[in-house]
Structure formats: structure tokens, C-alpha cells
CSV table of N, CA, C and O in Angstrom, one decimal:
chain,number,residue,atom,x,y,z
E,231,UNK,N,18.9,-47.6,-187.5
E,231,UNK,CA,17.8,-46.6,-187.3
E,231,UNK,C,17.1,-46.5,-188.6
E,231,UNK,O,17.6,-46.2,-189.6
E,232,UNK,N,15.7,-46.5,-188.5
E,232,UNK,CA,14.9,-46.4,-189.7
E,232,UNK,C,14.3,-45.0,-189.8
E,232,UNK,O,14.1,-44.4,-188.7
E,233,UNK,N,14.0,-44.6,-191.0
E,233,UNK,CA,13.3,-43.3,-191.1
E,233,UNK,C,11.8,-43.6,-191.1
E,233,UNK,O,11.1,-43.6,-192.1
E,234,UNK,N,11.2,-43.7,-189.9
E,234,UNK,CA,9.8,-44.0,-189.8
E,234,UNK,C,9.0,-42.7,-190.0
E,234,UNK,O,9.5,-41.6,-189.7
E,235,UNK,N,7.9,-42.8,-190.6
E,235,UNK,CA,7.1,-41.6,-190.9
E,235,UNK,C,6.7,-40.9,-189.6
E,235,UNK,O,6.5,-41.5,-188.6
E,236,UNK,N,6.8,-39.6,-189.6
E,236,UNK,CA,6.5,-38.8,-188.4
E,236,UNK,C,4.9,-38.6,-188.4
E,236,UNK,O,4.3,-38.3,-189.3
E,237,UNK,N,4.4,-38.9,-187.2
E,237,UNK,CA,3.0,-38.8,-186.9
E,237,UNK,C,2.8,-37.9,-185.8
E,237,UNK,O,3.4,-38.0,-184.7
E,238,UNK,N,1.8,-37.0,-185.9
E,238,UNK,CA,1.4,-36.1,-184.8
E,238,UNK,C,-0.1,-36.3,-184.6
E,238,UNK,O,-0.9,-36.0,-185.5
E,239,UNK,N,-0.4,-36.8,-183.5
E,239,UNK,CA,-1.9,-37.1,-183.2
E,239,UNK,C,-2.5,-37.9,-184.3
E,239,UNK,O,-3.6,-37.7,-184.7
E,240,UNK,N,-1.8,-38.9,-184.8
E,240,UNK,CA,-2.3,-39.8,-185.8
E,240,UNK,C,-2.3,-39.3,-187.2
E,240,UNK,O,-2.8,-39.9,-188.1
E,241,UNK,N,-1.6,-38.1,-187.4
E,241,UNK,CA,-1.6,-37.5,-188.8
E,241,UNK,C,-0.1,-37.7,-189.3
E,241,UNK,O,0.8,-37.4,-188.7
E,242,UNK,N,-0.1,-38.3,-190.5
E,242,UNK,CA,1.2,-38.5,-191.2
E,242,UNK,C,1.7,-37.2,-191.7
E,242,UNK,O,1.2,-36.7,-192.7
E,243,UNK,N,2.6,-36.5,-191.1
E,243,UNK,CA,3.0,-35.2,-191.4
E,243,UNK,C,3.6,-35.1,-192.8
E,243,UNK,O,3.2,-34.1,-193.5
E,244,UNK,N,4.5,-35.9,-193.2
E,244,UNK,CA,5.1,-35.8,-194.5
E,244,UNK,C,4.0,-36.0,-195.6
E,244,UNK,O,4.0,-35.3,-196.6
E,245,UNK,N,3.1,-36.9,-195.4
E,245,UNK,CA,2.0,-37.1,-196.4
E,245,UNK,C,1.1,-35.9,-196.5
E,245,UNK,O,0.8,-35.4,-197.6
E,246,UNK,N,0.8,-35.3,-195.3
E,246,UNK,CA,-0.1,-34.1,-195.3
E,246,UNK,C,0.6,-33.0,-196.0
E,246,UNK,O,0.0,-32.3,-196.8
E,247,UNK,N,1.9,-32.8,-195.7
E,247,UNK,CA,2.6,-31.7,-196.3
E,247,UNK,C,2.7,-31.9,-197.9
E,247,UNK,O,2.6,-30.9,-198.6
E,248,UNK,N,2.9,-33.1,-198.3
E,248,UNK,CA,2.9,-33.4,-199.7
E,248,UNK,C,1.6,-33.1,-200.4
E,248,UNK,O,1.5,-32.5,-201.5
E,249,UNK,N,0.5,-33.4,-199.7
E,249,UNK,CA,-0.9,-33.1,-200.3
E,249,UNK,C,-1.0,-31.6,-200.3
E,249,UNK,O,-1.5,-31.0,-201.3
E,250,UNK,N,-0.7,-30.9,-199.3
E,250,UNK,CA,-0.8,-29.4,-199.3
E,250,UNK,C,0.0,-28.8,-200.4
E,250,UNK,O,-0.5,-27.9,-201.1
E,251,UNK,N,1.2,-29.2,-200.6
E,251,UNK,CA,2.1,-28.7,-201.6
E,251,UNK,C,1.5,-28.9,-203.0
E,251,UNK,O,1.6,-28.0,-203.8
E,252,UNK,N,1.0,-30.1,-203.2
E,252,UNK,CA,0.4,-30.4,-204.5
E,252,UNK,C,-0.8,-29.6,-204.8
E,252,UNK,O,-1.0,-29.0,-205.9
E,253,UNK,N,-1.7,-29.4,-203.8
E,253,UNK,CA,-2.9,-28.6,-203.9
E,253,UNK,C,-2.5,-27.1,-204.2
E,253,UNK,O,-3.0,-26.5,-205.1
E,254,UNK,N,-1.5,-26.6,-203.5
E,254,UNK,CA,-1.0,-25.3,-203.7
E,254,UNK,C,-0.5,-25.1,-205.1
E,254,UNK,O,-0.8,-24.1,-205.8
E,255,UNK,N,0.3,-26.0,-205.6
E,255,UNK,CA,0.8,-25.9,-206.9
E,255,UNK,C,-0.3,-26.0,-208.0
E,255,UNK,O,-0.3,-25.2,-208.9
E,256,UNK,N,-1.3,-26.8,-207.8
E,256,UNK,CA,-2.4,-26.9,-208.7
E,256,UNK,C,-3.3,-25.6,-208.7
E,256,UNK,O,-3.8,-25.2,-209.7
E,257,UNK,N,-3.5,-25.1,-207.5
E,257,UNK,CA,-4.2,-23.8,-207.4
E,257,UNK,C,-3.5,-22.7,-208.1
E,257,UNK,O,-4.1,-21.9,-208.8
E,258,UNK,N,-2.2,-22.7,-208.1
E,258,UNK,CA,-1.4,-21.7,-208.8
E,258,UNK,C,-1.6,-21.9,-210.3
E,258,UNK,O,-1.8,-20.9,-211.0
E,259,UNK,N,-1.5,-23.2,-210.7
E,259,UNK,CA,-1.7,-23.5,-212.1
E,259,UNK,C,-3.1,-23.1,-212.6
E,259,UNK,O,-3.3,-22.5,-213.7
E,260,UNK,N,-4.1,-23.3,-211.7
E,260,UNK,CA,-5.5,-23.0,-212.0
E,260,UNK,C,-5.6,-21.5,-212.2
E,260,UNK,O,-6.3,-21.0,-213.1
E,261,UNK,N,-5.0,-20.7,-211.4
E,261,UNK,CA,-5.0,-19.2,-211.5
E,261,UNK,C,-4.4,-18.8,-212.8
E,261,UNK,O,-4.9,-17.9,-213.4
E,262,UNK,N,-3.3,-19.4,-213.1
E,262,UNK,CA,-2.6,-19.0,-214.4
E,262,UNK,C,-3.5,-19.4,-215.6
E,262,UNK,O,-3.5,-18.6,-216.5
E,263,UNK,N,-4.1,-20.5,-215.5
E,263,UNK,CA,-5.0,-20.9,-216.6
E,263,UNK,C,-6.2,-19.9,-216.7
E,263,UNK,O,-6.6,-19.5,-217.8
E,264,UNK,N,-6.8,-19.6,-215.6
E,264,UNK,CA,-7.9,-18.6,-215.5
E,264,UNK,C,-7.5,-17.3,-216.2
E,264,UNK,O,-8.2,-16.7,-216.9
E,265,UNK,N,-6.3,-16.9,-215.9
E,265,UNK,CA,-5.7,-15.6,-216.4
E,265,UNK,C,-5.6,-15.8,-218.0
E,265,UNK,O,-6.0,-14.9,-218.7
E,266,UNK,N,-5.1,-16.9,-218.4
E,266,UNK,CA,-4.9,-17.2,-219.8
E,266,UNK,C,-6.3,-17.2,-220.5
E,266,UNK,O,-6.4,-16.6,-221.6
E,267,UNK,N,-7.3,-17.8,-219.9
E,267,UNK,CA,-8.6,-17.8,-220.5
E,267,UNK,C,-9.2,-16.4,-220.6
E,267,UNK,O,-9.8,-16.0,-221.6
E,268,UNK,N,-9.0,-15.6,-219.6
E,268,UNK,CA,-9.4,-14.2,-219.6
E,268,UNK,C,-8.8,-13.4,-220.7
E,268,UNK,O,-9.4,-12.6,-221.4
E,269,UNK,N,-7.5,-13.7,-221.0
E,269,UNK,CA,-6.8,-13.0,-222.1
E,269,UNK,C,-7.4,-13.4,-223.4
E,269,UNK,O,-7.5,-12.6,-224.3
E,270,UNK,N,-7.8,-14.7,-223.6
E,270,UNK,CA,-8.4,-15.1,-224.8
E,270,UNK,C,-9.8,-14.5,-225.0
E,270,UNK,O,-10.1,-14.0,-226.1
E,271,UNK,N,-10.6,-14.3,-223.9
E,271,UNK,CA,-11.8,-13.6,-224.0
E,271,UNK,C,-11.6,-12.2,-224.4
E,271,UNK,O,-12.3,-11.6,-225.2
E,272,UNK,N,-10.6,-11.5,-223.8
E,272,UNK,CA,-10.3,-10.1,-224.2
E,272,UNK,C,-9.9,-10.0,-225.6
E,272,UNK,O,-10.3,-9.1,-226.3
E,273,UNK,N,-9.1,-11.0,-226.1
E,273,UNK,CA,-8.7,-11.0,-227.5
E,273,UNK,C,-9.9,-11.1,-228.4
E,273,UNK,O,-10.0,-10.5,-229.5
E,274,UNK,N,-10.8,-12.0,-228.0
E,274,UNK,CA,-12.1,-12.3,-228.8
E,274,UNK,C,-12.9,-11.0,-228.8
E,274,UNK,O,-13.4,-10.6,-229.9
E,275,UNK,N,-13.0,-10.3,-227.7
E,275,UNK,CA,-13.7,-9.1,-227.6
E,275,UNK,C,-13.1,-8.0,-228.5
E,275,UNK,O,-13.8,-7.3,-229.2
E,276,UNK,N,-11.8,-7.9,-228.5
E,276,UNK,CA,-11.1,-6.9,-229.3
E,276,UNK,C,-11.3,-7.2,-230.8
E,276,UNK,O,-11.1,-6.3,-231.7
E,277,UNK,N,-11.6,-8.5,-231.1
E,277,UNK,CA,-11.9,-8.9,-232.5
E,277,UNK,C,-13.3,-8.7,-232.9
E,277,UNK,O,-13.7,-9.0,-234.0
E,278,UNK,N,-14.1,-8.2,-232.0
E,278,UNK,CA,-15.5,-7.9,-232.3
E,278,UNK,C,-16.5,-8.9,-231.9
E,278,UNK,O,-17.7,-8.8,-232.2
E,279,UNK,N,-16.1,-9.9,-231.1
E,279,UNK,CA,-17.0,-11.0,-230.7
E,279,UNK,C,-17.7,-10.6,-229.4
E,279,UNK,O,-17.1,-9.9,-228.6
E,280,UNK,N,-18.9,-11.0,-229.2
E,280,UNK,CA,-19.7,-10.7,-227.9
E,280,UNK,C,-19.2,-11.8,-226.9
E,280,UNK,O,-19.6,-12.9,-227.1
E,281,UNK,N,-18.5,-11.3,-225.9
E,281,UNK,CA,-18.0,-12.3,-224.9
E,281,UNK,C,-19.1,-13.0,-224.1
E,281,UNK,O,-18.9,-14.1,-223.8
E,282,UNK,N,-20.1,-12.3,-223.8
E,282,UNK,CA,-21.3,-12.9,-223.1
E,282,UNK,C,-21.8,-14.0,-223.9
E,282,UNK,O,-22.0,-15.1,-223.3
E,283,UNK,N,-22.0,-13.9,-225.1
E,283,UNK,CA,-22.5,-14.9,-226.0
E,283,UNK,C,-21.5,-16.0,-226.1
E,283,UNK,O,-21.8,-17.2,-226.1
E,284,UNK,N,-20.2,-15.7,-226.3
E,284,UNK,CA,-19.2,-16.7,-226.4
E,284,UNK,C,-19.1,-17.5,-225.1
E,284,UNK,O,-19.0,-18.8,-225.2
E,285,UNK,N,-19.3,-16.9,-223.9
E,285,UNK,CA,-19.3,-17.7,-222.7
E,285,UNK,C,-20.5,-18.7,-222.7
E,285,UNK,O,-20.4,-19.8,-222.2
E,286,UNK,N,-21.7,-18.2,-223.1
E,286,UNK,CA,-22.8,-19.1,-223.2
E,286,UNK,C,-22.6,-20.3,-224.2
E,286,UNK,O,-22.9,-21.4,-223.9
E,287,UNK,N,-21.9,-20.0,-225.3
E,287,UNK,CA,-21.6,-21.0,-226.3
E,287,UNK,C,-20.7,-22.0,-225.7
E,287,UNK,O,-20.9,-23.2,-225.9
E,288,UNK,N,-19.7,-21.6,-225.0
E,288,UNK,CA,-18.8,-22.5,-224.3
E,288,UNK,C,-19.5,-23.4,-223.3
E,288,UNK,O,-19.3,-24.6,-223.2
E,289,UNK,N,-20.4,-22.8,-222.5
E,289,UNK,CA,-21.2,-23.6,-221.5
E,289,UNK,C,-22.1,-24.6,-222.2
E,289,UNK,O,-22.2,-25.7,-221.7
E,290,UNK,N,-22.7,-24.2,-223.3
E,290,UNK,CA,-23.5,-25.1,-224.1
E,290,UNK,C,-22.8,-26.3,-224.6
E,290,UNK,O,-23.3,-27.4,-224.6
E,291,UNK,N,-21.6,-26.1,-225.1
E,291,UNK,CA,-20.8,-27.1,-225.7
E,291,UNK,C,-20.4,-28.2,-224.6
E,291,UNK,O,-20.1,-29.3,-225.0
E,292,UNK,N,-20.5,-27.8,-223.4
E,292,UNK,CA,-20.1,-28.8,-222.3
E,292,UNK,C,-21.3,-29.7,-222.0
E,292,UNK,O,-21.1,-30.8,-221.4
E,293,UNK,N,-22.5,-29.4,-222.5
E,293,UNK,CA,-23.7,-30.2,-222.2
E,293,UNK,C,-23.9,-31.2,-223.3
E,293,UNK,O,-23.6,-31.0,-224.4
E,294,UNK,N,-24.7,-32.2,-222.9
E,294,UNK,CA,-25.1,-33.2,-223.9
E,294,UNK,C,-26.2,-32.7,-224.8
E,294,UNK,O,-26.8,-31.7,-224.4
E,295,UNK,N,-26.3,-33.3,-226.0
E,295,UNK,CA,-27.4,-32.9,-226.9
E,295,UNK,C,-28.8,-33.0,-226.2
E,295,UNK,O,-29.6,-32.1,-226.4
E,296,UNK,N,-28.9,-34.0,-225.4
E,296,UNK,CA,-30.2,-34.3,-224.7
E,296,UNK,C,-30.5,-33.2,-223.7
E,296,UNK,O,-31.6,-32.6,-223.6
E,297,UNK,N,-29.4,-32.8,-222.9
E,297,UNK,CA,-29.6,-31.7,-221.9
E,297,UNK,C,-29.9,-30.4,-222.6
E,297,UNK,O,-30.7,-29.6,-222.1
E,298,UNK,N,-29.3,-30.1,-223.7
E,298,UNK,CA,-29.5,-28.9,-224.5
E,298,UNK,C,-31.0,-28.9,-225.0
E,298,UNK,O,-31.6,-27.8,-224.9
E,299,UNK,N,-31.4,-30.0,-225.5
E,299,UNK,CA,-32.8,-30.1,-226.0
E,299,UNK,C,-33.8,-29.9,-224.9
E,299,UNK,O,-34.8,-29.1,-225.1
E,300,UNK,N,-33.6,-30.5,-223.8
E,300,UNK,CA,-34.5,-30.3,-222.6
E,300,UNK,C,-34.5,-28.8,-222.2
E,300,UNK,O,-35.5,-28.3,-221.9
E,301,UNK,N,-33.3,-28.2,-222.1
E,301,UNK,CA,-33.2,-26.8,-221.7
E,301,UNK,C,-33.9,-25.9,-222.7
E,301,UNK,O,-34.6,-25.0,-222.3
E,302,UNK,N,-33.7,-26.2,-224.0
E,302,UNK,CA,-34.4,-25.4,-225.0
E,302,UNK,C,-36.0,-25.5,-224.9
E,302,UNK,O,-36.7,-24.5,-225.0
E,303,UNK,N,-36.4,-26.7,-224.6
E,303,UNK,CA,-37.8,-27.0,-224.4
E,303,UNK,C,-38.4,-26.2,-223.3
E,303,UNK,O,-39.4,-25.5,-223.4
E,304,UNK,N,-37.7,-26.3,-222.1
E,304,UNK,CA,-38.2,-25.6,-220.9
E,304,UNK,C,-38.2,-24.1,-221.2
E,304,UNK,O,-39.1,-23.3,-220.8
E,305,UNK,N,-37.1,-23.6,-221.8
E,305,UNK,CA,-37.0,-22.2,-222.1
E,305,UNK,C,-38.1,-21.7,-223.0
E,305,UNK,O,-38.7,-20.6,-222.7
E,306,UNK,N,-38.5,-22.5,-224.0
E,306,UNK,CA,-39.6,-22.1,-224.9
E,306,UNK,C,-40.9,-22.0,-224.1
E,306,UNK,O,-41.7,-21.1,-224.3
E,307,UNK,N,-41.1,-23.0,-223.2
E,307,UNK,CA,-42.4,-23.0,-222.4
E,307,UNK,C,-42.4,-21.8,-221.5
E,307,UNK,O,-43.4,-21.1,-221.4
E,308,UNK,N,-41.3,-21.5,-220.8
E,308,UNK,CA,-41.2,-20.4,-219.9
E,308,UNK,C,-41.3,-19.1,-220.6
E,308,UNK,O,-42.0,-18.2,-220.1
E,309,UNK,N,-40.7,-19.0,-221.8
E,309,UNK,CA,-40.8,-17.7,-222.6
E,309,UNK,C,-42.3,-17.5,-223.0
E,309,UNK,O,-42.7,-16.4,-222.9
E,310,UNK,N,-42.9,-18.5,-223.4
E,310,UNK,CA,-44.3,-18.4,-223.8
E,310,UNK,C,-45.2,-18.0,-222.6
E,310,UNK,O,-46.1,-17.2,-222.7
E,311,UNK,N,-44.9,-18.6,-221.5
E,311,UNK,CA,-45.6,-18.3,-220.3
E,311,UNK,C,-45.5,-16.8,-219.8
E,311,UNK,O,-46.5,-16.2,-219.3
E,312,UNK,N,-44.4,-16.2,-220.1
E,312,UNK,CA,-44.2,-14.8,-219.7
E,312,UNK,C,-44.4,-13.8,-220.9
E,312,UNK,O,-44.2,-12.6,-220.8
E,313,UNK,N,-44.8,-14.4,-222.0
E,313,UNK,CA,-45.1,-13.5,-223.2
E,313,UNK,C,-43.9,-13.1,-224.0
E,313,UNK,O,-44.0,-12.0,-224.6
E,314,UNK,N,-42.9,-13.8,-224.0
E,314,UNK,CA,-41.7,-13.5,-224.8
E,314,UNK,C,-41.7,-14.2,-226.1
E,314,UNK,O,-41.9,-15.3,-226.2
């Protein structure tokens, strides 16, 4: 007798369960990491840093230099258009 994979309506049950378990584990890790990041922002705030600006800085570092330059250019044009 062989241990053939269990299928229900064409779905490989063991494989599906494995995917669900992996996703659940990763979601838990993601929540823990998000909590850790929040703690670092809190620590930065208690050290006198502006968390809103820090978040913007982190977002900017994720972008390419070209994307940042384009964004700055548009921002300058829009600011001028509204009188800022």
C-alpha cells in the first residue's frame, strides 16, 4: 500500500495545509517584526527625533535617485502652483 496524496475535489490536501501553515507562520513573523519596528520608532521618538520625518526618510531611501529627483521636481512645480 502506498501513501498516495489525498485529494478532495482535485485539491491536494497535504500541500494546501502546508501552504496555509507557512503563510500563517510568516504572518506571525510579520506581526512580530511590525511590533519591533514600532518599538524602534518609539525609542527614536523618546530620543527626540520626529517620527513622521523619520518615516518619510525611510520611504525616501527605498526609492531610486531618479525617482526622488522626479518627485522633487513635481513637488516644486505643485508648490509653486499653489503659492507655497
